[in-house]
Amino acid sequence: MQKQLLGILVVLAVSGCGATAKESVSPPQAATLTNSSDQVHAELQQVIARLLDASNVLIADNAFTQYSQEVIERAQHKDENGLLIMGRNTEIPDAVQLLKQGDRCLLRHVQSGNTANLSQARCKLEDEQ
């Protein structure tokens, strides 16, 4: 009887610890950059290109410094006269959002939900002053 009671207590203790560990991880929240440098900018471009499955991406130097979300449009293909090759572009642009989860900064492709960690970037919650 005591062995059964001890077994039940061990199971409850282990499952309780697991539940506590899962609850302590906060969900990602909208964030902005706190450190803007050439290395951070290059990392952002590389990670965004990977999330969008593109060969390269160009973003503004101040991307993610004021807002957590940026819109990425595909480059329009033009002929030598500067006219669009395929006419007008009706493709919906992609959105990418900077997130903070604990001490980590993440980038998420809004349409697909795919997320990637950033190693160089430091960020703060968007609504923090």
GROMACS .gro file of N, CA, C and O in nm:
model
  516
    1MET      N    1   0.082  -0.120   0.000
    1MET     CA    2   0.000   0.000   0.000
    1MET      C    3   0.086   0.126   0.000
    1MET      O    4   0.057   0.220  -0.072
    2GLN      N    5   0.194   0.122   0.083
    2GLN     CA    6   0.281   0.239   0.089
    2GLN      C    7   0.357   0.258  -0.042
    2GLN      O    8   0.380   0.370  -0.085
    3LYS      N    9   0.394   0.147  -0.109
    3LYS     CA   10   0.464   0.158  -0.237
    3LYS      C   11   0.373   0.220  -0.343
    3LYS      O   12   0.417   0.300  -0.423
    4GLN      N   13   0.245   0.183  -0.341
    4GLN     CA   14   0.151   0.240  -0.438
    4GLN      C   15   0.133   0.389  -0.413
    4GLN      O   16   0.131   0.469  -0.505
    5LEU      N   17   0.121   0.425  -0.287
    5LEU     CA   18   0.104   0.566  -0.251
    5LEU      C   19   0.228   0.646  -0.290
    5LEU      O   20   0.218   0.755  -0.346
    6LEU      N   21   0.346   0.588  -0.263
    6LEU     CA   22   0.471   0.654  -0.299
    6LEU      C   23   0.480   0.669  -0.451
    6LEU      O   24   0.521   0.774  -0.502
    7GLY      N   25   0.441   0.567  -0.526
    7GLY     CA   26   0.442   0.573  -0.672
    7GLY      C   27   0.350   0.682  -0.723
    7GLY      O   28   0.384   0.756  -0.816
    8ILE      N   29   0.234   0.694  -0.666
    8ILE     CA   30   0.137   0.797  -0.708
    8ILE      C   31   0.193   0.936  -0.678
    8ILE      O   32   0.184   1.027  -0.761
    9LEU      N   33   0.255   0.953  -0.562
    9LEU     CA   34   0.313   1.083  -0.526
    9LEU      C   35   0.427   1.122  -0.620
    9LEU      O   36   0.440   1.238  -0.658
   10VAL      N   37   0.509   1.024  -0.659
   10VAL     CA   38   0.619   1.052  -0.751
   10VAL      C   39   0.564   1.096  -0.887
   10VAL      O   40   0.610   1.194  -0.946
   11VAL      N   41   0.464   1.027  -0.936
   11VAL     CA   42   0.403   1.062  -1.064
   11VAL      C   43   0.343   1.202  -1.058
   11VAL      O   44   0.362   1.284  -1.149
   12LEU      N   45   0.273   1.234  -0.951
   12LEU     CA   46   0.214   1.366  -0.936
   12LEU      C   47   0.322   1.475  -0.928
   12LEU      O   48   0.308   1.582  -0.988
   13ALA      N   49   0.429   1.447  -0.857
   13ALA     CA   50   0.537   1.544  -0.843
   13ALA      C   51   0.604   1.570  -0.977
   13ALA      O   52   0.630   1.686  -1.015
   14VAL      N   53   0.632   1.466  -1.052
   14VAL     CA   54   0.697   1.481  -1.183
   14VAL      C   55   0.605   1.554  -1.280
   14VAL      O   56   0.647   1.646  -1.350
   15SER      N   57   0.480   1.517  -1.285
   15SER     CA   58   0.388   1.585  -1.377
   15SER      C   59   0.365   1.729  -1.335
   15SER      O   60   0.348   1.817  -1.418
   16GLY      N   61   0.366   1.756  -1.207
   16GLY     CA   62   0.352   1.893  -1.158
   16GLY      C   63   0.469   1.979  -1.199
   16GLY      O   64   0.454   2.094  -1.240
   17CYS      N   65   0.591   1.924  -1.192
   17CYS     CA   66   0.710   1.998  -1.234
   17CYS      C   67   0.705   2.026  -1.384
   17CYS      O   68   0.742   2.134  -1.429
   18GLY      N   69   0.661   1.929  -1.460
   18GLY     CA   70   0.650   1.948  -1.605
   18GLY      C   71   0.550   2.056  -1.639
   18GLY      O   72   0.574   2.139  -1.727
   19ALA      N   73   0.438   2.058  -1.570
   19ALA     CA   74   0.337   2.160  -1.597
   19ALA      C   75   0.389   2.297  -1.561
   19ALA      O   76   0.368   2.395  -1.632
   20THR      N   77   0.463   2.309  -1.451
   20THR     CA   78   0.518   2.437  -1.410
   20THR      C   79   0.620   2.486  -1.511
   20THR      O   80   0.623   2.603  -1.546
   21ALA      N   81   0.704   2.397  -1.563
   21ALA     CA   82   0.804   2.436  -1.661
   21ALA      C   83   0.739   2.487  -1.788
   21ALA      O   84   0.783   2.585  -1.848
   22LYS      N   85   0.632   2.423  -1.833
   22LYS     CA   86   0.564   2.465  -1.954
   22LYS      C   87   0.496   2.599  -1.934
   22LYS      O   88   0.491   2.681  -2.024
   23GLU      N   89   0.440   2.624  -1.817
   23GLU     CA   90   0.370   2.749  -1.791
   23GLU      C   91   0.466   2.867  -1.781
   23GLU      O   92   0.428   2.980  -1.806
   24SER      N   93   0.592   2.843  -1.744
   24SER     CA   94   0.687   2.952  -1.725
   24SER      C   95   0.735   3.011  -1.858
   24SER      O   96   0.790   3.119  -1.861
   25VAL      N   97   0.716   2.941  -1.970
   25VAL     CA   98   0.755   2.992  -2.101
   25VAL      C   99   0.643   3.082  -2.151
   25VAL      O  100   0.533   3.037  -2.176
   26SER      N  101   0.676   3.210  -2.163
   26SER     CA  102   0.574   3.305  -2.208
   26SER      C  103   0.560   3.299  -2.359
   26SER      O  104   0.655   3.266  -2.430
   27PRO      N  105   0.444   3.331  -2.410
   27PRO     CA  106   0.425   3.332  -2.555
   27PRO      C  107   0.502   3.449  -2.616
   27PRO      O  108   0.525   3.551  -2.550
   28PRO      N  109   0.544   3.436  -2.741
   28PRO     CA  110   0.615   3.547  -2.807
   28PRO      C  111   0.525   3.670  -2.816
   28PRO      O  112   0.404   3.658  -2.838
   29GLN      N  113   0.586   3.788  -2.797
   29GLN     CA  114   0.511   3.913  -2.804
   29GLN      C  115   0.580   4.008  -2.902
   29GLN      O  116   0.701   4.003  -2.921
   30ALA      N  117   0.501   4.099  -2.961
   30ALA     CA  118   0.553   4.196  -3.058
   30ALA      C  119   0.666   4.277  -2.995
   30ALA      O  120   0.658   4.318  -2.879
   31ALA      N  121   0.773   4.299  -3.074
   31ALA     CA  122   0.891   4.367  -3.021
   31ALA      C  123   0.952   4.459  -3.126
   31ALA      O  124   0.921   4.450  -3.245
   32THR      N  125   1.040   4.546  -3.080
   32THR     CA  126   1.120   4.632  -3.168
   32THR      C  127   1.267   4.616  -3.133
   32THR      O  128   1.301   4.574  -3.022
   33LEU      N  129   1.353   4.651  -3.226
   33LEU     CA  130   1.497   4.639  -3.205
   33LEU      C  131   1.548   4.743  -3.107
   33LEU      O  132   1.504   4.857  -3.107
   34THR      N  133   1.645   4.703  -3.026
   34THR     CA  134   1.713   4.798  -2.939
   34THR      C  135   1.857   4.820  -2.985
   34THR      O  136   1.921   4.915  -2.943
   35ASN      N  137   1.909   4.732  -3.067
   35ASN     CA  138   2.045   4.749  -3.121
   35ASN      C  139   2.040   4.737  -3.272
   35ASN      O  140   2.008   4.636  -3.327
   36SER      N  141   2.072   4.846  -3.337
   36SER     CA  142   2.073   4.846  -3.483
   36SER      C  143   2.217   4.863  -3.528
   36SER      O  144   2.282   4.961  -3.495
   37SER      N  145   2.268   4.764  -3.600
   37SER     CA  146   2.405   4.768  -3.649
   37SER      C  147   2.409   4.699  -3.785
   37SER      O  148   2.311   4.638  -3.828
   38ASP      N  149   2.524   4.706  -3.850
   38ASP     CA  150   2.539   4.640  -3.979
   38ASP      C  151   2.522   4.488  -3.966
   38ASP      O  152   2.461   4.424  -4.052
   39GLN      N  153   2.573   4.431  -3.856
   39GLN     CA  154   2.562   4.287  -3.836
   39GLN      C  155   2.416   4.246  -3.814
   39GLN      O  156   2.371   4.145  -3.869
   40VAL      N  157   2.343   4.323  -3.735
   40VAL     CA  158   2.201   4.294  -3.710
   40VAL      C  159   2.123   4.307  -3.840
   40VAL      O  160   2.040   4.222  -3.873
   41HIS      N  161   2.151   4.412  -3.916
   41HIS     CA  162   2.082   4.435  -4.043
   41HIS      C  163   2.106   4.319  -4.139
   41HIS      O  164   2.013   4.269  -4.204
   42ALA      N  165   2.231   4.274  -4.148
   42ALA     CA  166   2.264   4.161  -4.237
   42ALA      C  167   2.193   4.034  -4.190
   42ALA      O  168   2.141   3.957  -4.271
   43GLU      N  169   2.190   4.011  -4.059
   43GLU     CA  170   2.122   3.892  -4.007
   43GLU      C  171   1.973   3.897  -4.038
   43GLU      O  172   1.914   3.797  -4.079
   44LEU      N  173   1.912   4.013  -4.018
   44LEU     CA  174   1.769   4.027  -4.048
   44LEU      C  175   1.741   3.994  -4.194
   44LEU      O  176   1.647   3.920  -4.224
   45GLN      N  177   1.821   4.047  -4.285
   45GLN     CA  178   1.800   4.021  -4.427
   45GLN      C  179   1.816   3.873  -4.460
   45GLN      O  180   1.737   3.817  -4.537
   46GLN      N  181   1.916   3.808  -4.400
   46GLN     CA  182   1.938   3.665  -4.426
   46GLN      C  183   1.822   3.581  -4.373
   46GLN      O  184   1.773   3.489  -4.440
   47VAL      N  185   1.778   3.610  -4.251
   47VAL     CA  186   1.671   3.531  -4.191
   47VAL      C  187   1.539   3.553  -4.265
   47VAL      O  188   1.464   3.459  -4.290
   48ILE      N  189   1.511   3.677  -4.303
   48ILE     CA  190   1.388   3.705  -4.379
   48ILE      C  191   1.392   3.632  -4.512
   48ILE      O  192   1.292   3.571  -4.554
   49ALA      N  193   1.505   3.635  -4.580
   49ALA     CA  194   1.517   3.565  -4.709
   49ALA      C  195   1.491   3.416  -4.690
   49ALA      O  196   1.421   3.354  -4.771
   50ARG      N  197   1.544   3.359  -4.583
   50ARG     CA  198   1.521   3.216  -4.556
   50ARG      C  199   1.372   3.189  -4.527
   50ARG      O  200   1.316   3.092  -4.577
   51LEU      N  201   1.309   3.275  -4.448
   51LEU     CA  202   1.167   3.256  -4.417
   51LEU      C  203   1.079   3.268  -4.541
   51LEU      O  204   0.977   3.200  -4.553
   52LEU      N  205   1.117   3.355  -4.633
   52LEU     CA  206   1.038   3.377  -4.755
   52LEU      C  207   1.082   3.289  -4.870
   52LEU      O  208   1.026   3.297  -4.978
   53ASP      N  209   1.184   3.208  -4.847
   53ASP     CA  210   1.240   3.122  -4.951
   53ASP      C  211   1.280   3.205  -5.072
   53ASP      O  212   1.248   3.174  -5.187
   54ALA      N  213   1.354   3.314  -5.043
   54ALA     CA  214   1.401   3.404  -5.148
   54ALA      C  215   1.554   3.402  -5.149
   54ALA      O  216   1.617   3.369  -5.049
   55SER      N  217   1.613   3.440  -5.261
   55SER     CA  218   1.759   3.440  -5.269
   55SER      C  219   1.819   3.554  -5.187
   55SER      O  220   1.923   3.538  -5.123
   56ASN      N  221   1.756   3.671  -5.190
   56ASN     CA  222   1.800   3.781  -5.105
   56ASN      C  223   1.684   3.877  -5.082
   56ASN      O  224   1.588   3.878  -5.157
   57VAL      N  225   1.697   3.957  -4.977
   57VAL     CA  226   1.592   4.052  -4.940
   57VAL      C  227   1.660   4.182  -4.901
   57VAL      O  228   1.765   4.181  -4.835
   58LEU      N  229   1.603   4.293  -4.940
   58LEU     CA  230   1.653   4.424  -4.899
   58LEU      C  231   1.552   4.486  -4.804
   58LEU      O  232   1.432   4.490  -4.833
   59ILE      N  233   1.603   4.535  -4.691
   59ILE     CA  234   1.517   4.605  -4.595
   59ILE      C  235   1.583   4.738  -4.560
   59ILE      O  236   1.704   4.756  -4.577
   60ALA      N  237   1.504   4.831  -4.511
   60ALA     CA  238   1.555   4.962  -4.472
   60ALA      C  239   1.647   4.950  -4.352
   60ALA      O  240   1.635   4.857  -4.271
   61ASP      N  241   1.737   5.046  -4.339
   61ASP     CA  242   1.830   5.045  -4.225
   61ASP      C  243   1.758   5.055  -4.091
   61ASP      O  244   1.806   5.005  -3.991
   62ASN      N  245   1.641   5.121  -4.090
   62ASN     CA  246   1.568   5.138  -3.964
   62ASN      C  247   1.453   5.037  -3.948
   62ASN      O  248   1.364   5.059  -3.866
   63ALA      N  249   1.457   4.928  -4.023
   63ALA     CA  250   1.350   4.826  -4.012
   63ALA      C  251   1.343   4.772  -3.870
   63ALA      O  252   1.445   4.749  -3.805
   64PHE      N  253   1.224   4.756  -3.821
   64PHE     CA  254   1.192   4.700  -3.689
   64PHE      C  255   1.237   4.789  -3.573
   64PHE      O  256   1.236   4.746  -3.459
   65THR      N  257   1.274   4.914  -3.598
   65THR     CA  258   1.314   5.001  -3.487
   65THR      C  259   1.196   5.077  -3.426
   65THR      O  260   1.201   5.114  -3.310
   66GLN      N  261   1.090   5.097  -3.504
   66GLN     CA  262   0.973   5.167  -3.452
   66GLN      C  263   0.850   5.078  -3.444
   66GLN      O  264   0.763   5.100  -3.359
   67TYR      N  265   0.840   4.980  -3.531
   67TYR     CA  266   0.725   4.891  -3.537
   67TYR      C  267   0.774   4.746  -3.542
   67TYR      O  268   0.881   4.717  -3.595
   68SER      N  269   0.692   4.657  -3.491
   68SER     CA  270   0.731   4.516  -3.487
   68SER      C  271   0.712   4.445  -3.621
   68SER      O  272   0.768   4.339  -3.642
   69GLN      N  273   0.635   4.504  -3.709
   69GLN     CA  274   0.601   4.436  -3.834
   69GLN      C  275   0.649   4.515  -3.955
   69GLN      O  276   0.638   4.638  -3.957
   70GLU      N  277   0.702   4.445  -4.053
   70GLU     CA  278   0.744   4.505  -4.179
   70GLU      C  279   0.680   4.429  -4.293
   70GLU      O  280   0.658   4.309  -4.284
   71VAL      N  281   0.648   4.500  -4.400
   71VAL     CA  282   0.589   4.441  -4.519
   71VAL      C  283   0.700   4.428  -4.624
   71VAL      O  284   0.773   4.522  -4.650
   72ILE      N  285   0.712   4.309  -4.680
   72ILE     CA  286   0.815   4.280  -4.779
   72ILE      C  287   0.746   4.255  -4.913
   72ILE      O  288   0.667   4.162  -4.926
   73GLU      N  289   0.777   4.339  -5.011
   73GLU     CA  290   0.721   4.322  -5.144
   73GLU      C  291   0.824   4.257  -5.235
   73GLU      O  292   0.943   4.282  -5.223
   74ARG      N  293   0.778   4.174  -5.323
   74ARG     CA  294   0.868   4.112  -5.421
   74ARG      C  295   0.911   4.218  -5.523
   74ARG      O  296   0.832   4.307  -5.558
   75ALA      N  297   1.034   4.209  -5.567
   75ALA     CA  298   1.086   4.303  -5.667
   75ALA      C  299   1.008   4.286  -5.798
   75ALA      O  300   0.978   4.174  -5.840
   76GLN      N  301   0.976   4.396  -5.860
   76GLN     CA  302   0.903   4.391  -5.986
   76GLN      C  303   1.002   4.375  -6.101
   76GLN      O  304   1.106   4.440  -6.104
   77HIS      N  305   0.971   4.286  -6.191
   77HIS     CA  306   1.057   4.262  -6.307
   77HIS      C  307   1.025   4.365  -6.415
   77HIS      O  308   0.910   4.377  -6.458
   78LYS      N  309   1.130   4.437  -6.457
   78LYS     CA  310   1.111   4.541  -6.557
   78LYS      C  311   1.201   4.516  -6.677
   78LYS      O  312   1.306   4.454  -6.665
   79ASP      N  313   1.158   4.568  -6.791
   79ASP     CA  314   1.241   4.557  -6.911
   79ASP      C  315   1.341   4.672  -6.914
   79ASP      O  316   1.349   4.753  -6.821
   80GLU      N  317   1.419   4.682  -7.022
   80GLU     CA  318   1.523   4.786  -7.032
   80GLU      C  319   1.465   4.927  -7.036
   80GLU      O  320   1.535   5.025  -7.010
   81ASN      N  321   1.335   4.941  -7.065
   81ASN     CA  322   1.269   5.072  -7.066
   81ASN      C  323   1.205   5.106  -6.932
   81ASN      O  324   1.143   5.210  -6.917
   82GLY      N  325   1.217   5.015  -6.836
   82GLY     CA  326   1.160   5.040  -6.704
   82GLY      C  327   1.014   5.002  -6.692
   82GLY      O  328   0.950   5.030  -6.591
   83LEU      N  329   0.960   4.935  -6.794
   83LEU     CA  330   0.820   4.894  -6.790
   83LEU      C  331   0.809   4.754  -6.729
   83LEU      O  332   0.897   4.669  -6.749
   84LEU      N  333   0.702   4.732  -6.656
   84LEU     CA  334   0.681   4.601  -6.595
   84LEU      C  335   0.669   4.494  -6.703
   84LEU      O  336   0.595   4.511  -6.800
   85ILE      N  337   0.740   4.386  -6.690
   85ILE     CA  338   0.740   4.280  -6.790
   85ILE      C  339   0.606   4.208  -6.794
   85ILE      O  340   0.552   4.181  -6.899
   86MET      N  341   0.551   4.179  -6.680
   86MET     CA  342   0.426   4.103  -6.674
   86MET      C  343   0.304   4.193  -6.648
   86MET      O  344   0.203   4.148  -6.600
   87GLY      N  345   0.314   4.320  -6.674
   87GLY     CA  346   0.204   4.409  -6.644
   87GLY      C  347   0.206   4.445  -6.497
   87GLY      O  348   0.310   4.443  -6.433
   88ARG      N  349   0.093   4.475  -6.443
   88ARG     CA  350   0.095   4.514  -6.302
   88ARG      C  351   0.102   4.393  -6.212
   88ARG      O  352   0.056   4.284  -6.246
   89ASN      N  353   0.158   4.414  -6.095
   89ASN     CA  354   0.179   4.308  -5.999
   89ASN      C  355   0.063   4.306  -5.899
   89ASN      O  356   0.038   4.405  -5.831
   90THR      N  357  -0.008   4.194  -5.892
   90THR     CA  358  -0.122   4.184  -5.800
   90THR      C  359  -0.092   4.091  -5.683
   90THR      O  360  -0.181   4.057  -5.607
   91GLU      N  361   0.035   4.052  -5.671
   91GLU     CA  362   0.073   3.961  -5.563
   91GLU      C  363   0.067   4.032  -5.428
   91GLU      O  364   0.110   4.146  -5.414
   92ILE      N  365   0.013   3.964  -5.328
   92ILE     CA  366   0.002   4.021  -5.194
   92ILE      C  367   0.140   4.018  -5.129
   92ILE      O  368   0.208   3.916  -5.129
   93PRO      N  369   0.186   4.131  -5.071
   93PRO     CA  370   0.317   4.134  -5.007
   93PRO      C  371   0.320   4.045  -4.882
   93PRO      O  372   0.217   4.015  -4.823
   94ASP      N  373   0.439   4.005  -4.844
   94ASP     CA  374   0.458   3.924  -4.723
   94ASP      C  375   0.479   4.017  -4.604
   94ASP      O  376   0.534   4.125  -4.617
   95ALA      N  377   0.436   3.970  -4.487
   95ALA     CA  378   0.459   4.044  -4.362
   95ALA      C  379   0.549   3.962  -4.272
   95ALA      O  380   0.536   3.840  -4.263
   96VAL      N  381   0.643   4.030  -4.208
   96VAL     CA  382   0.736   3.967  -4.116
   96VAL      C  383   0.729   4.044  -3.985
   96VAL      O  384   0.727   4.168  -3.986
   97GLN      N  385   0.723   3.972  -3.873
   97GLN     CA  386   0.709   4.036  -3.743
   97GLN      C  387   0.824   3.998  -3.650
   97GLN      O  388   0.862   3.881  -3.643
   98LEU      N  389   0.877   4.097  -3.580
   98LEU     CA  390   0.979   4.076  -3.478
   98LEU      C  391   0.908   4.046  -3.347
   98LEU      O  392   0.815   4.116  -3.308
   99LEU      N  393   0.952   3.940  -3.280
   99LEU     CA  394   0.891   3.897  -3.156
   99LEU      C  395   0.996   3.880  -3.048
   99LEU      O  396   1.113   3.855  -3.078
  100LYS      N  397   0.953   3.891  -2.924
  100LYS     CA  398   1.041   3.865  -2.810
  100LYS      C  399   0.976   3.757  -2.726
  100LYS      O  400   0.859   3.763  -2.694
  101GLN      N  401   1.057   3.657  -2.691
  101GLN     CA  402   1.011   3.549  -2.603
  101GLN      C  403   1.121   3.527  -2.500
  101GLN      O  404   1.229   3.476  -2.535
  102GLY      N  405   1.096   3.568  -2.377
  102GLY     CA  406   1.201   3.564  -2.276
  102GLY      C  407   1.310   3.661  -2.316
  102GLY      O  408   1.286   3.779  -2.341
  103ASP      N  409   1.433   3.612  -2.329
  103ASP     CA  410   1.546   3.695  -2.371
  103ASP      C  411   1.575   3.683  -2.520
  103ASP      O  412   1.666   3.747  -2.571
  104ARG      N  413   1.499   3.600  -2.590
  104ARG     CA  414   1.525   3.574  -2.732
  104ARG      C  415   1.444   3.668  -2.821
  104ARG      O  416   1.332   3.704  -2.790
  105CYS      N  417   1.506   3.703  -2.935
  105CYS     CA  418   1.437   3.776  -3.041
  105CYS      C  419   1.412   3.678  -3.154
  105CYS      O  420   1.500   3.600  -3.191
  106LEU      N  421   1.292   3.683  -3.209
  106LEU     CA  422   1.251   3.592  -3.315
  106LEU      C  423   1.193   3.671  -3.431
  106LEU      O  424   1.141   3.781  -3.412
  107LEU      N  425   1.199   3.613  -3.549
  107LEU     CA  426   1.128   3.668  -3.665
  107LEU      C  427   1.025   3.566  -3.709
  107LEU      O  428   1.055   3.446  -3.717
  108ARG      N  429   0.903   3.612  -3.735
  108ARG     CA  430   0.797   3.522  -3.781
  108ARG      C  431   0.740   3.574  -3.912
  108ARG      O  432   0.707   3.691  -3.926
  109HIS      N  433   0.729   3.482  -4.009
  109HIS     CA  434   0.659   3.512  -4.134
  109HIS      C  435   0.511   3.500  -4.102
  109HIS      O  436   0.463   3.392  -4.067
  110VAL      N  437   0.440   3.609  -4.108
  110VAL     CA  438   0.302   3.615  -4.061
  110VAL      C  439   0.213   3.518  -4.138
  110VAL      O  440   0.131   3.447  -4.078
  111GLN      N  441   0.227   3.510  -4.270
  111GLN     CA  442   0.137   3.427  -4.350
  111GLN      C  443   0.155   3.278  -4.321
  111GLN      O  444   0.058   3.204  -4.312
  112SER      N  445   0.277   3.232  -4.306
  112SER     CA  446   0.301   3.088  -4.286
  112SER      C  447   0.312   3.050  -4.139
  112SER      O  448   0.295   2.934  -4.103
  113GLY      N  449   0.347   3.147  -4.054
  113GLY     CA  450   0.369   3.117  -3.913
  113GLY      C  451   0.508   3.063  -3.884
  113GLY      O  452   0.543   3.037  -3.769
  114ASN      N  453   0.592   3.047  -3.987
  114ASN     CA  454   0.729   2.999  -3.966
  114ASN      C  455   0.809   3.102  -3.887
  114ASN      O  456   0.798   3.222  -3.913
  115THR      N  457   0.888   3.052  -3.792
  115THR     CA  458   0.963   3.139  -3.702
  115THR      C  459   1.110   3.100  -3.703
  115THR      O  460   1.144   2.983  -3.716
  116ALA      N  461   1.198   3.200  -3.685
  116ALA     CA  462   1.341   3.176  -3.679
  116ALA      C  463   1.401   3.261  -3.567
  116ALA      O  464   1.357   3.374  -3.542
  117ASN      N  465   1.501   3.205  -3.498
  117ASN     CA  466   1.573   3.277  -3.393
  117ASN      C  467   1.672   3.375  -3.453
  117ASN      O  468   1.730   3.349  -3.558
  118LEU      N  469   1.694   3.485  -3.383
  118LEU     CA  470   1.796   3.582  -3.420
  118LEU      C  471   1.905   3.577  -3.314
  118LEU      O  472   1.876   3.579  -3.195
  119SER      N  473   2.031   3.572  -3.356
  119SER     CA  474   2.140   3.564  -3.258
  119SER      C  475   2.203   3.700  -3.231
  119SER      O  476   2.251   3.725  -3.121
  120GLN      N  477   2.202   3.790  -3.328
  120GLN     CA  478   2.268   3.921  -3.312
  120GLN      C  479   2.174   4.028  -3.257
  120GLN      O  480   2.219   4.121  -3.191
  121ALA      N  481   2.047   4.016  -3.283
  121ALA     CA  482   1.950   4.120  -3.249
  121ALA      C  483   1.914   4.119  -3.101
  121ALA      O  484   1.906   4.014  -3.039
  122ARG      N  485   1.892   4.237  -3.048
  122ARG     CA  486   1.839   4.255  -2.913
  122ARG      C  487   1.710   4.335  -2.931
  122ARG      O  488   1.703   4.429  -3.011
  123CYS      N  489   1.608   4.299  -2.854
  123CYS     CA  490   1.481   4.364  -2.874
  123CYS      C  491   1.411   4.388  -2.741
  123CYS      O  492   1.448   4.333  -2.638
  124LYS      N  493   1.307   4.471  -2.748
  124LYS     CA  494   1.223   4.500  -2.632
  124LYS      C  495   1.079   4.489  -2.678
  124LYS      O  496   1.049   4.497  -2.798
  125LEU      N  497   0.988   4.469  -2.584
  125LEU     CA  498   0.847   4.462  -2.619
  125LEU      C  499   0.805   4.592  -2.686
  125LEU      O  500   0.849   4.701  -2.647
  126GLU      N  501   0.719   4.579  -2.786
  126GLU     CA  502   0.681   4.694  -2.868
  126GLU      C  503   0.617   4.805  -2.785
  126GLU      O  504   0.638   4.923  -2.811
  127ASP      N  505   0.538   4.771  -2.685
  127ASP     CA  506   0.468   4.873  -2.608
  127ASP      C  507   0.550   4.929  -2.492
  127ASP      O  508   0.503   5.013  -2.418
  128GLU      N  509   0.676   4.884  -2.474
  128GLU     CA  510   0.764   4.943  -2.374
  128GLU      C  511   0.821   5.072  -2.429
  128GLU      O  512   0.854   5.082  -2.546
  129GLN      N  513   0.834   5.171  -2.348
  129GLN     CA  514   0.890   5.299  -2.393
  129GLN      C  515   1.038   5.301  -2.384
  129GLN      O  516   1.117   5.270  -2.326
   0.00000   0.00000   0.00000
